[in-house]
JSON list of C-alpha atoms in Angstrom, two decimals:
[
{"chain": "A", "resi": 1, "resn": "UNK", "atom": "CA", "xyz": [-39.02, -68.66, -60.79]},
{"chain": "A", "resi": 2, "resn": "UNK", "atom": "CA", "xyz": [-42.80, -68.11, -61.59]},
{"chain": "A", "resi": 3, "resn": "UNK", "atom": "CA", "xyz": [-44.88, -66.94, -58.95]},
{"chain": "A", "resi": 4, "resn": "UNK", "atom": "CA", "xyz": [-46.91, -69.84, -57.04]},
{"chain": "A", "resi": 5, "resn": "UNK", "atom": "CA", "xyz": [-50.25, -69.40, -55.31]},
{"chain": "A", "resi": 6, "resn": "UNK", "atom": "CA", "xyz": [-52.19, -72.18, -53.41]},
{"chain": "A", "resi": 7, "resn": "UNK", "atom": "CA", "xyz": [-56.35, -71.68, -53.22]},
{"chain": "A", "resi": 8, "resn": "UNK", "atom": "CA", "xyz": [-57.75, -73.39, -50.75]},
{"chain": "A", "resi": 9, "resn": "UNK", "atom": "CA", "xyz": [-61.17, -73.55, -51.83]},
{"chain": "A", "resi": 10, "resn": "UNK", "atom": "CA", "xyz": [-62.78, -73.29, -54.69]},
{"chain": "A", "resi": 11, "resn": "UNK", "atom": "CA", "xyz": [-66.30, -72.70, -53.62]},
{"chain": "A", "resi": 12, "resn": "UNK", "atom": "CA", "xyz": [-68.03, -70.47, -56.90]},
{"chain": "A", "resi": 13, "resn": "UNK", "atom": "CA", "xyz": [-64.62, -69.62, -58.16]},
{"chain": "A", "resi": 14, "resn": "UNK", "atom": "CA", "xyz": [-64.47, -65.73, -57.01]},
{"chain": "A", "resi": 15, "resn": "UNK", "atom": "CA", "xyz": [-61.24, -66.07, -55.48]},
{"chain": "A", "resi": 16, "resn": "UNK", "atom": "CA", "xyz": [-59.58, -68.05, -58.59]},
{"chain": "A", "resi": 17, "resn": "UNK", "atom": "CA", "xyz": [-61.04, -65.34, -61.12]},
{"chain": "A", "resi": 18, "resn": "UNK", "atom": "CA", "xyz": [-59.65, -62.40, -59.18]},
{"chain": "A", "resi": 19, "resn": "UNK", "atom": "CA", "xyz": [-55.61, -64.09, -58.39]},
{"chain": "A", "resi": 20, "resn": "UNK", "atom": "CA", "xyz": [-55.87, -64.89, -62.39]},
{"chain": "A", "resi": 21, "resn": "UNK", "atom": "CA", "xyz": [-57.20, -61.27, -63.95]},
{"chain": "A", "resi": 22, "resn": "UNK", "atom": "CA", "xyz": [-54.10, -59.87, -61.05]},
{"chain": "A", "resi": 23, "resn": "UNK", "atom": "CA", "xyz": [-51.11, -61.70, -61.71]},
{"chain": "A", "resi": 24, "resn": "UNK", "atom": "CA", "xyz": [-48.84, -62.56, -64.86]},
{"chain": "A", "resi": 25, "resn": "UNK", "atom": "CA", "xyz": [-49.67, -65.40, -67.29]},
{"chain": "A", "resi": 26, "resn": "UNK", "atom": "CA", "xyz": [-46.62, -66.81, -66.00]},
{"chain": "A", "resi": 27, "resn": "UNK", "atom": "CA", "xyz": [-48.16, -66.88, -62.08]},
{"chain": "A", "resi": 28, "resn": "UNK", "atom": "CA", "xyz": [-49.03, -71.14, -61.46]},
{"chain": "A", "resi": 29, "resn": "UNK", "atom": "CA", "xyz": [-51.94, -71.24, -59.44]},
{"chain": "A", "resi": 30, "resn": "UNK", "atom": "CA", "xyz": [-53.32, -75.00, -57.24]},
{"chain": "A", "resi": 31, "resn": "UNK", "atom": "CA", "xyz": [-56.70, -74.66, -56.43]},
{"chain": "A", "resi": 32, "resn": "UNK", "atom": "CA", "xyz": [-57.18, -77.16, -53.65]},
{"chain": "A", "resi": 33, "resn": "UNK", "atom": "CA", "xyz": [-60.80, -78.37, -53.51]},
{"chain": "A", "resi": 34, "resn": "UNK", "atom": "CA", "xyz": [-61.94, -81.17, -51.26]},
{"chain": "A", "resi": 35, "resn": "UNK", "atom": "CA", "xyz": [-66.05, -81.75, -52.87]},
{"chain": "A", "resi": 36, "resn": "UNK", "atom": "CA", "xyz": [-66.17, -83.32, -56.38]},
{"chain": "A", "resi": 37, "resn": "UNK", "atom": "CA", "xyz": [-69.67, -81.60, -56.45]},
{"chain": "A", "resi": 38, "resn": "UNK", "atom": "CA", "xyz": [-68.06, -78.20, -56.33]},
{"chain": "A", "resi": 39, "resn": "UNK", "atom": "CA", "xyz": [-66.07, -78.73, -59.20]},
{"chain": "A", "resi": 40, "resn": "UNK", "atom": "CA", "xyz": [-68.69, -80.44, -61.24]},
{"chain": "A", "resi": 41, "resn": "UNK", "atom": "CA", "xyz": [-70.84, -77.59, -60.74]},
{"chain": "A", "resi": 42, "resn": "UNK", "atom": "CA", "xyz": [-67.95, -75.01, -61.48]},
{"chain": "A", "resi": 43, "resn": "UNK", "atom": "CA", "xyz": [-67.64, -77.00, -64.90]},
{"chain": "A", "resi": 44, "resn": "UNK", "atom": "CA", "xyz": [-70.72, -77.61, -66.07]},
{"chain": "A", "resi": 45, "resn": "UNK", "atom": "CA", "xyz": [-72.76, -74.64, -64.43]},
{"chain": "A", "resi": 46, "resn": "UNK", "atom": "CA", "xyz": [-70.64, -71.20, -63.35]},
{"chain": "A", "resi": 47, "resn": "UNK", "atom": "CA", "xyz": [-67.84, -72.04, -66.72]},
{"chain": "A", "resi": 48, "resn": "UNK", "atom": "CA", "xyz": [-70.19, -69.65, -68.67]},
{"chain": "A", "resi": 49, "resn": "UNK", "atom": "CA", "xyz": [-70.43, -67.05, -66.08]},
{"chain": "A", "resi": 50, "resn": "UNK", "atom": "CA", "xyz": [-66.82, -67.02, -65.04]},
{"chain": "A", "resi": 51, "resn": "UNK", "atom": "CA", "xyz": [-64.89, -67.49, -68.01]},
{"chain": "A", "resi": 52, "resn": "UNK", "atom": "CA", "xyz": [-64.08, -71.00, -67.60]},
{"chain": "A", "resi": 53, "resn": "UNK", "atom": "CA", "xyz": [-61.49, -71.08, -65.05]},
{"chain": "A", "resi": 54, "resn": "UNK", "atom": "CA", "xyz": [-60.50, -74.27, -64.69]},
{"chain": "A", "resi": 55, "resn": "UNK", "atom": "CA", "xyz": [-59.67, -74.64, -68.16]},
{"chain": "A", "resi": 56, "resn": "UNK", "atom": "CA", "xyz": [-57.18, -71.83, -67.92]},
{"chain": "A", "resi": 57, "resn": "UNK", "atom": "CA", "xyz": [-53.41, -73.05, -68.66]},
{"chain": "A", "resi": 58, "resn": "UNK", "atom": "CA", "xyz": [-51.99, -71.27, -65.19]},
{"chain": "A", "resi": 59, "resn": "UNK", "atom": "CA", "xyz": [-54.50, -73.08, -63.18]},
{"chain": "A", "resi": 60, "resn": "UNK", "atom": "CA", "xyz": [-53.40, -76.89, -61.63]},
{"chain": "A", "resi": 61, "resn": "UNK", "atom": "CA", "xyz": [-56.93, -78.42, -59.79]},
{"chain": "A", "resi": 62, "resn": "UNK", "atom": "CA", "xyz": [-56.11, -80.75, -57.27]},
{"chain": "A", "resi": 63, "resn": "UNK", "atom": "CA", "xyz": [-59.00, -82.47, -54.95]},
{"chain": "A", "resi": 64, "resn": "UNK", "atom": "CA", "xyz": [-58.48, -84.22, -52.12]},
{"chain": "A", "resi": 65, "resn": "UNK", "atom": "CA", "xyz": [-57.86, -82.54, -48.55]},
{"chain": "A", "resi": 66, "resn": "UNK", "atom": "CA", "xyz": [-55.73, -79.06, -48.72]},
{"chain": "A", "resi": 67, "resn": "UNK", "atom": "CA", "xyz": [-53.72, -79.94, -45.64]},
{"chain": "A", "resi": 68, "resn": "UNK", "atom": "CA", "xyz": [-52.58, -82.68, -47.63]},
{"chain": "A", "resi": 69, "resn": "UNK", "atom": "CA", "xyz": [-51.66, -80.59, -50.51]},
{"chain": "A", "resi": 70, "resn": "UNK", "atom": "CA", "xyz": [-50.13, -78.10, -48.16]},
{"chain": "A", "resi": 71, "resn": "UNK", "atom": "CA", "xyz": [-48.10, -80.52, -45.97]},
{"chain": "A", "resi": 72, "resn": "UNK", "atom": "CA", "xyz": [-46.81, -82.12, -49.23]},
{"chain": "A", "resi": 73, "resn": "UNK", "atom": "CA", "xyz": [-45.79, -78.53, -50.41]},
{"chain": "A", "resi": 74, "resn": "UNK", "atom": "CA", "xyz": [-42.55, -77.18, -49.53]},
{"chain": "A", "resi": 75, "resn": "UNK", "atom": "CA", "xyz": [-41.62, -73.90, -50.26]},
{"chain": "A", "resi": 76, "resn": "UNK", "atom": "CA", "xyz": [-43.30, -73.17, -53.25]},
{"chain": "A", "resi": 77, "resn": "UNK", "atom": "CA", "xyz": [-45.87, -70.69, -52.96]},
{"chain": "A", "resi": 78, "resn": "UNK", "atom": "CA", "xyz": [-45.63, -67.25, -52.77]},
{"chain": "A", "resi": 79, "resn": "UNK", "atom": "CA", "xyz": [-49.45, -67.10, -51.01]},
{"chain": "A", "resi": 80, "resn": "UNK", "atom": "CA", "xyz": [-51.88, -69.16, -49.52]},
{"chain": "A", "resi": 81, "resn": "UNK", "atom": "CA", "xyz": [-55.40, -67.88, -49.89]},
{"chain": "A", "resi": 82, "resn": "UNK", "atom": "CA", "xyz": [-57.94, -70.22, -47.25]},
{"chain": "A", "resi": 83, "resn": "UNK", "atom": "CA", "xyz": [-61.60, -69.99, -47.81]},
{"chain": "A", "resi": 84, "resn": "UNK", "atom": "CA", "xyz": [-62.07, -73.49, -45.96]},
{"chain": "A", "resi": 85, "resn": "UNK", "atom": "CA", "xyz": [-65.04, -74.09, -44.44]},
{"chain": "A", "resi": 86, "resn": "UNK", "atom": "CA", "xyz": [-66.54, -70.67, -41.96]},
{"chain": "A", "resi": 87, "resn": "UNK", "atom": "CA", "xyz": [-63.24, -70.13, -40.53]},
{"chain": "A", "resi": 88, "resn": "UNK", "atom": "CA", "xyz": [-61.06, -71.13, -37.65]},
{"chain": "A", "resi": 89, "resn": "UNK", "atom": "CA", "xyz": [-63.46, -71.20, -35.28]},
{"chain": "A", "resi": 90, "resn": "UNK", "atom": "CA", "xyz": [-67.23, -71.86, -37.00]},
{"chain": "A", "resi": 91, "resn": "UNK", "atom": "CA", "xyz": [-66.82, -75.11, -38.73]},
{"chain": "A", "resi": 92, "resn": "UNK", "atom": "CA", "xyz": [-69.15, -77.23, -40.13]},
{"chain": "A", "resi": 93, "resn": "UNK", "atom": "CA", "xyz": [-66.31, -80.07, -41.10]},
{"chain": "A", "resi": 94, "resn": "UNK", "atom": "CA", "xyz": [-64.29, -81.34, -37.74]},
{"chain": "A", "resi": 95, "resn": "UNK", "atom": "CA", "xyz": [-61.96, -82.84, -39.96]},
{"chain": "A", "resi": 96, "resn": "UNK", "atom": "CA", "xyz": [-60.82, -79.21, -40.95]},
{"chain": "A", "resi": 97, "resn": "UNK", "atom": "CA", "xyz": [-59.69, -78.54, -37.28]},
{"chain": "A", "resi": 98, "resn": "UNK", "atom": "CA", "xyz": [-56.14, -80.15, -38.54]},
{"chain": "A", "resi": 99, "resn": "UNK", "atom": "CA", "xyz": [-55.83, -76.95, -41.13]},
{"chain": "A", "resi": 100, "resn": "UNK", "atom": "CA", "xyz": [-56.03, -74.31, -38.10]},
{"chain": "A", "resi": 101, "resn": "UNK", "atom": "CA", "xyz": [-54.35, -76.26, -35.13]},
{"chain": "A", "resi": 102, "resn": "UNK", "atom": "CA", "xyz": [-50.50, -75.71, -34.67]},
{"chain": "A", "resi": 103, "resn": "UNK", "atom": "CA", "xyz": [-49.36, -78.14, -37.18]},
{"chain": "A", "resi": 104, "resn": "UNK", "atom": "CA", "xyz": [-51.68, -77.17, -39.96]},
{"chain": "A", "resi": 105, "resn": "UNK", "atom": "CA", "xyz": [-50.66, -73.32, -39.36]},
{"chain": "A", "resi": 106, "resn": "UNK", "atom": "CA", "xyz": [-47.05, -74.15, -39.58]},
{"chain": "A", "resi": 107, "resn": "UNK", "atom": "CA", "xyz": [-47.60, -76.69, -42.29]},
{"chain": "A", "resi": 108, "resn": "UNK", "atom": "CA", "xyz": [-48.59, -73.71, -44.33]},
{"chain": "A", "resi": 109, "resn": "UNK", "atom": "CA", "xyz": [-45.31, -71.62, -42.90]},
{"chain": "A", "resi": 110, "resn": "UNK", "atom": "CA", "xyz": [-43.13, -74.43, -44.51]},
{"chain": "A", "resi": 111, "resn": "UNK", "atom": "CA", "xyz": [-45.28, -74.48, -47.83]},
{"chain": "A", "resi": 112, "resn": "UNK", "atom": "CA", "xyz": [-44.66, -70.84, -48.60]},
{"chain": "A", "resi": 113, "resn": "UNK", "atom": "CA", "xyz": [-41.35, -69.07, -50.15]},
{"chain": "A", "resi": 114, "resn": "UNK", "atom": "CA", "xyz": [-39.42, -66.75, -48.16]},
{"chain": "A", "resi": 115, "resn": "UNK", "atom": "CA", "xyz": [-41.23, -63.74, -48.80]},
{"chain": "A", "resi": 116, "resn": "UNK", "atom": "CA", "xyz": [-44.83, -65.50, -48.64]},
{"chain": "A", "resi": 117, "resn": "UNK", "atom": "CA", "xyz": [-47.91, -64.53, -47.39]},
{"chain": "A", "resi": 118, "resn": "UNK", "atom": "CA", "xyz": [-51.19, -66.48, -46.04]},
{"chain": "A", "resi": 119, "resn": "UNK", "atom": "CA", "xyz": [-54.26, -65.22, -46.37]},
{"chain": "A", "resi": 120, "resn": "UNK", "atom": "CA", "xyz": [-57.25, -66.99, -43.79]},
{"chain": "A", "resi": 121, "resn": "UNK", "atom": "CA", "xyz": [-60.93, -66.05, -44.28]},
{"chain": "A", "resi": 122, "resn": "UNK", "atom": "CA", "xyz": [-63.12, -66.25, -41.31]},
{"chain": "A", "resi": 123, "resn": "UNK", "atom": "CA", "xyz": [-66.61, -65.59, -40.54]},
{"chain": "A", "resi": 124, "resn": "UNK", "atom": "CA", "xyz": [-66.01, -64.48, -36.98]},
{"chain": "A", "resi": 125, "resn": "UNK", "atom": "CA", "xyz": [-63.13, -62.71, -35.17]},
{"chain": "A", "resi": 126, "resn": "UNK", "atom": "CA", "xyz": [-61.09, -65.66, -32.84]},
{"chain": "A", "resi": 127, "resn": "UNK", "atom": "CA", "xyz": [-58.12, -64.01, -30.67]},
{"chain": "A", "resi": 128, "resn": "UNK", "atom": "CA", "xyz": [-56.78, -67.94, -29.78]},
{"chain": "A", "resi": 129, "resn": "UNK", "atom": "CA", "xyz": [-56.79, -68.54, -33.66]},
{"chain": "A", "resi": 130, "resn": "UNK", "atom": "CA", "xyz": [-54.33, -64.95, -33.69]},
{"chain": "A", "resi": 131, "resn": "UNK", "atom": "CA", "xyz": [-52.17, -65.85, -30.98]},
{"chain": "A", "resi": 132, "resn": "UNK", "atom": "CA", "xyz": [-51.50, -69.03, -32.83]},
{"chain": "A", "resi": 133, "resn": "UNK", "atom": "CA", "xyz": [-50.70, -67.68, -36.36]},
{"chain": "A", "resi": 134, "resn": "UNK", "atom": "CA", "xyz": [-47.98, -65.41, -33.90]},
{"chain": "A", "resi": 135, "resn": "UNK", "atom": "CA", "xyz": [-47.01, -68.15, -31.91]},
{"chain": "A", "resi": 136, "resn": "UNK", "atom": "CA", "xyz": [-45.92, -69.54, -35.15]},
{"chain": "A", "resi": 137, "resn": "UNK", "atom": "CA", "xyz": [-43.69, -66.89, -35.99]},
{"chain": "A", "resi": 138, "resn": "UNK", "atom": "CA", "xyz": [-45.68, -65.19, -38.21]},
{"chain": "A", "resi": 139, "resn": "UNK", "atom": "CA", "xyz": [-46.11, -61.50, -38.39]},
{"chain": "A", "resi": 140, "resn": "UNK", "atom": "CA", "xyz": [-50.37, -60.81, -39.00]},
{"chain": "A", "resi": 141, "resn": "UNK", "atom": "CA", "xyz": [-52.81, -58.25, -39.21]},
{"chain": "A", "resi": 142, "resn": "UNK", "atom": "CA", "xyz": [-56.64, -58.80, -39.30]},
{"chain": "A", "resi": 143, "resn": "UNK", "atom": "CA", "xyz": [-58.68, -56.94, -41.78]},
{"chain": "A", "resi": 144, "resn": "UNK", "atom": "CA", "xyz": [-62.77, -56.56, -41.02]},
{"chain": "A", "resi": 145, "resn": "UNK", "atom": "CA", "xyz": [-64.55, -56.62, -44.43]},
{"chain": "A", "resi": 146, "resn": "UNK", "atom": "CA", "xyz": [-68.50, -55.79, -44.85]},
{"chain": "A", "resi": 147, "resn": "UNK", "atom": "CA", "xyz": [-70.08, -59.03, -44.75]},
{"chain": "A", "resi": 148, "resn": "UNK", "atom": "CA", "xyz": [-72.78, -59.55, -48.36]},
{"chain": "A", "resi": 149, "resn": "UNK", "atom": "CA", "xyz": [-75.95, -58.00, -47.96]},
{"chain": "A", "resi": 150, "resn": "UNK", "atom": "CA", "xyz": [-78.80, -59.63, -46.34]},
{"chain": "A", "resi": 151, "resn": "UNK", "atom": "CA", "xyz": [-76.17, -61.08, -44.01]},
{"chain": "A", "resi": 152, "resn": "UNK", "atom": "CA", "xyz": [-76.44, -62.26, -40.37]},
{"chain": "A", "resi": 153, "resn": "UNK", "atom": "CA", "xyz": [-73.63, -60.54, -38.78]},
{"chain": "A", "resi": 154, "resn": "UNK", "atom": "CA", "xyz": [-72.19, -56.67, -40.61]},
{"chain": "A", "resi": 155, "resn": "UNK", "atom": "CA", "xyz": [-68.56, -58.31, -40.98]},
{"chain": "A", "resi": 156, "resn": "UNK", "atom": "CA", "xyz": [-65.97, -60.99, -42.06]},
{"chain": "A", "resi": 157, "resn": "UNK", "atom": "CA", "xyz": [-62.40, -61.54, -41.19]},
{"chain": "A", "resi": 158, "resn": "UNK", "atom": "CA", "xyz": [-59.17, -62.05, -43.17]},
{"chain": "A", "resi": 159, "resn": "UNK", "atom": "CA", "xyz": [-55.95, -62.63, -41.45]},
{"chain": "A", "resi": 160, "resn": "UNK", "atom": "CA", "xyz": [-52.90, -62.00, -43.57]},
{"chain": "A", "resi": 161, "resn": "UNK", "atom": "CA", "xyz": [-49.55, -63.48, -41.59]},
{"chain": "A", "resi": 162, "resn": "UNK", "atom": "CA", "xyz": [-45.96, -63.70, -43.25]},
{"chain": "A", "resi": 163, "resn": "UNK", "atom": "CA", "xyz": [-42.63, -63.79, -41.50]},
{"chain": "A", "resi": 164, "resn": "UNK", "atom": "CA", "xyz": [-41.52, -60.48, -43.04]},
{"chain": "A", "resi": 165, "resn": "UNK", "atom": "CA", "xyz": [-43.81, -57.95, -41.27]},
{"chain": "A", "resi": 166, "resn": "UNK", "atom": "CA", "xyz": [-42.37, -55.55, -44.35]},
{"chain": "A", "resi": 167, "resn": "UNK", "atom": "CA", "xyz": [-44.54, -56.78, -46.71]},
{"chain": "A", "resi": 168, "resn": "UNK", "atom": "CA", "xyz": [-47.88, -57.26, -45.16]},
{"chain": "A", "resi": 169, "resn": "UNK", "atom": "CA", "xyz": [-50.36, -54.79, -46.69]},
{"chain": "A", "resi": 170, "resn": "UNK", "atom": "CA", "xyz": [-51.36, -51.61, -45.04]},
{"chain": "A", "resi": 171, "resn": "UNK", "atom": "CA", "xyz": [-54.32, -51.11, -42.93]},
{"chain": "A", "resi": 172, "resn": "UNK", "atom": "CA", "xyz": [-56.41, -53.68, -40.83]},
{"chain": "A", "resi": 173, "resn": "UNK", "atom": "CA", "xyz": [-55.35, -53.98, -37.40]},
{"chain": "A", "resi": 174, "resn": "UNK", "atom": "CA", "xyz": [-51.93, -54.69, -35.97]},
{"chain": "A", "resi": 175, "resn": "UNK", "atom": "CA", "xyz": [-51.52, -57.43, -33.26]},
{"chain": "A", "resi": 176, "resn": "UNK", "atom": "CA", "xyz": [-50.07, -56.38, -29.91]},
{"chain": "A", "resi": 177, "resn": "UNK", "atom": "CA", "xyz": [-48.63, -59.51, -27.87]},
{"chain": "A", "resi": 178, "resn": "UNK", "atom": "CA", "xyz": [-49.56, -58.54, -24.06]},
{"chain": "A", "resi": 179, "resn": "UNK", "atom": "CA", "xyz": [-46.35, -57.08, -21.80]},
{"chain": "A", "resi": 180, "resn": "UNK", "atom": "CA", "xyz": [-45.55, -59.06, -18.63]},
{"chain": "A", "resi": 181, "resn": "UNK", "atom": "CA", "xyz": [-47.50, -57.37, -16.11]},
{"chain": "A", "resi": 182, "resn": "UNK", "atom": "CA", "xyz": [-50.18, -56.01, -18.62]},
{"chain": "A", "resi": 183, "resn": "UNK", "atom": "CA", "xyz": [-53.87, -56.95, -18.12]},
{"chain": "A", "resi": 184, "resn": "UNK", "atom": "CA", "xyz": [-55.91, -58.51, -20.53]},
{"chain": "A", "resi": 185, "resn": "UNK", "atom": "CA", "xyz": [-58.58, -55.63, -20.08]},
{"chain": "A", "resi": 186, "resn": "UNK", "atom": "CA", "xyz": [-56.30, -53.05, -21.88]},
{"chain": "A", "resi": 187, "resn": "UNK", "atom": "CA", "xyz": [-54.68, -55.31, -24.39]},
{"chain": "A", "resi": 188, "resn": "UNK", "atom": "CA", "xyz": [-57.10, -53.97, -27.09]},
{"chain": "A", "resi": 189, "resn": "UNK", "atom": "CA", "xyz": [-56.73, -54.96, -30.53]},
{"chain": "A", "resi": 190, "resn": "UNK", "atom": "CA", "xyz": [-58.34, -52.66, -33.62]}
]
């Protein structure tokens, strides 16, 4: 079986060139993108600069709303990368609330393979948006990346969850679930 990746988001196409110059020409990648706009402008305007990535044979473009690609998905990725809207917690689209409230999260659970992995961007830390990804028995560790220069706040956030705490990657911080009897004060997370 080929390797399967869901993108949700295709915003200027960074994420899309990188998971294609990574994996195998055999690797199928959906690139979920809900704005027309964004892929007219990947087509006619960024296909010189980034090598034309929608035209690449690996590469299935769906638009329409991820969720609904997602929920309609049943064990066949390998990852979900989400770049939808500023995060979790800083959206500019209500409608996106559906993607990172308990049935969205675990929509995504049921979309990946047994050894999958989802990947959520974020422009701001959110501990409730954590607790959820464990409460949905996924395994997750947050990474803090440097934010583009010229930027409002130093940092970003990725959270990478799978069921298999094995094969998360090293680094970021590790979630601790609070002990019965432990306060909130020292339940520090790095």
């Amino acid at each position: 079986m080929s390797p399967g990746v869901l993108i949700g988001g295709l915003g200027l196409g960074y994420t899309l060139y990188q998971v294609l110059d990574m994996l195998s020409s055999s690797t199928h990648v959906v690139v979920g993108e809900l704005l027309s706009a964004v892929v007219e402008w990947n087509r006619e305007f960024l296909g010189e600069l980034n090598g034309r990535l929608l035209e690449d044979e690996r590469v299935d473009l769906k638009t329409g709303d991820i969720v609904t690609i997602i929920s309609r998905s049943r064990s066949k990725f390998d990852a979900i990368l989400l770049d939808i809207d500023n995060g979790p917690n800083a959206m500019t689209n209500s409608a996106n609330r559906r993607l990172y409230c308990y049935e969205g999260v675990m929509a995504c659970r049921y979309a990946l393979r047994k050894q999958g992995c989802l990947a959520v961007w974020s422009v701001e830390p959110s501990k409730k948006f954590e607790r959820l990804l464990t409460g949905c028995g996924f395994h997750v560790r947050r990474f803090r990346v440097p934010a583009y220069k010229g930027s409002k706040s130093e940092f970003r956030f990725v959270w990478v969850a799978s069921e298999n705490k094995a094969i998360l990657p090293p680094g970021g911080g590790e979630l601790r679930k609070l002990v019965r009897g432990e306060s909130k004060k020292s339940h520090r997370v790095s």
